[in-house]
XYZ file of C-alpha atoms in Angstrom:
66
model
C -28.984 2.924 30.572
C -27.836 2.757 26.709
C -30.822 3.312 24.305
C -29.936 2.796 20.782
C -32.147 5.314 18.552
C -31.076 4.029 15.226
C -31.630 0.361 14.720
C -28.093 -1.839 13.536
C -29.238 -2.478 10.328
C -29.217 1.292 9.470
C -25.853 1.743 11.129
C -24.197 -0.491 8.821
C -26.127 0.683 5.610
C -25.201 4.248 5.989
C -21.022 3.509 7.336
C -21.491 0.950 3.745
C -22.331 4.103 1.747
C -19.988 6.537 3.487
C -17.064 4.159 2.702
C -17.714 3.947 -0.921
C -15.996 6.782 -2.328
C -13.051 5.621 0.055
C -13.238 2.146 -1.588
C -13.710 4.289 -5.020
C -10.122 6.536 -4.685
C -8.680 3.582 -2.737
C -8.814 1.325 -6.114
C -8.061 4.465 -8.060
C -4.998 4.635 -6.581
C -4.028 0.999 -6.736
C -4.538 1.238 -11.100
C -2.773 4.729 -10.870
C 0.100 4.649 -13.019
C 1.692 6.766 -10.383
C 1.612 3.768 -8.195
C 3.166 1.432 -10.971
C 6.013 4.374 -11.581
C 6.570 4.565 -7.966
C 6.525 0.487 -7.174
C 9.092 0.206 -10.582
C 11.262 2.633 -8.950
C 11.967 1.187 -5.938
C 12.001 -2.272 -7.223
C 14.651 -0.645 -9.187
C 16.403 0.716 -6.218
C 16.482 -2.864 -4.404
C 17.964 -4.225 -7.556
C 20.615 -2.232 -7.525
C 21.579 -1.990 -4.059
C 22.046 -6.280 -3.646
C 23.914 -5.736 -6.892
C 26.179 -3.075 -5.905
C 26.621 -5.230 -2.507
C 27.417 -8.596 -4.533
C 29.906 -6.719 -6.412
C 31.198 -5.005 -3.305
C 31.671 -8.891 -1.494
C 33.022 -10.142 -4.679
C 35.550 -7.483 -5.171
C 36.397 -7.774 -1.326
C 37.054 -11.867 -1.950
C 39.145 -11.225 -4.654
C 41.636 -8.859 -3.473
C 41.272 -10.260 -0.271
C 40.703 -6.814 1.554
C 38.335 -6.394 4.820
């Protein structure tokens, strides 16, 4: 037999409050400019990789070598 001591509305009010500061930090991080530096760099990185590997299918095309 399950008896339920605190009542659901109370459940949810104090996991609301406990999550706050979670939701605080989490949108803290999110306007970090840590976050941008990080997101820029591999953006970045992407970039260059499908440009290095255009270049790379180009050059093979051209010379005709496999």
């Amino acid at each position: 037999m399950k008896t339920n001591f605190v009542p659901r509305w109370l459940d949810l009010f104090s996991k609301t409050v406990l999550y706050l500061p979670v939701l605080g930090l989490f949108t803290q991080f999110l306007g970090s400019d840590y976050l941008k530096q990080y997101a820029a760099d591999v953006f970045i990185n992407i970039i260059e990789s499908f440009g290095a590997g255009l270049i790379n299918i180009m050059v093979n095309a051209i010379f005709g070598t496999a």
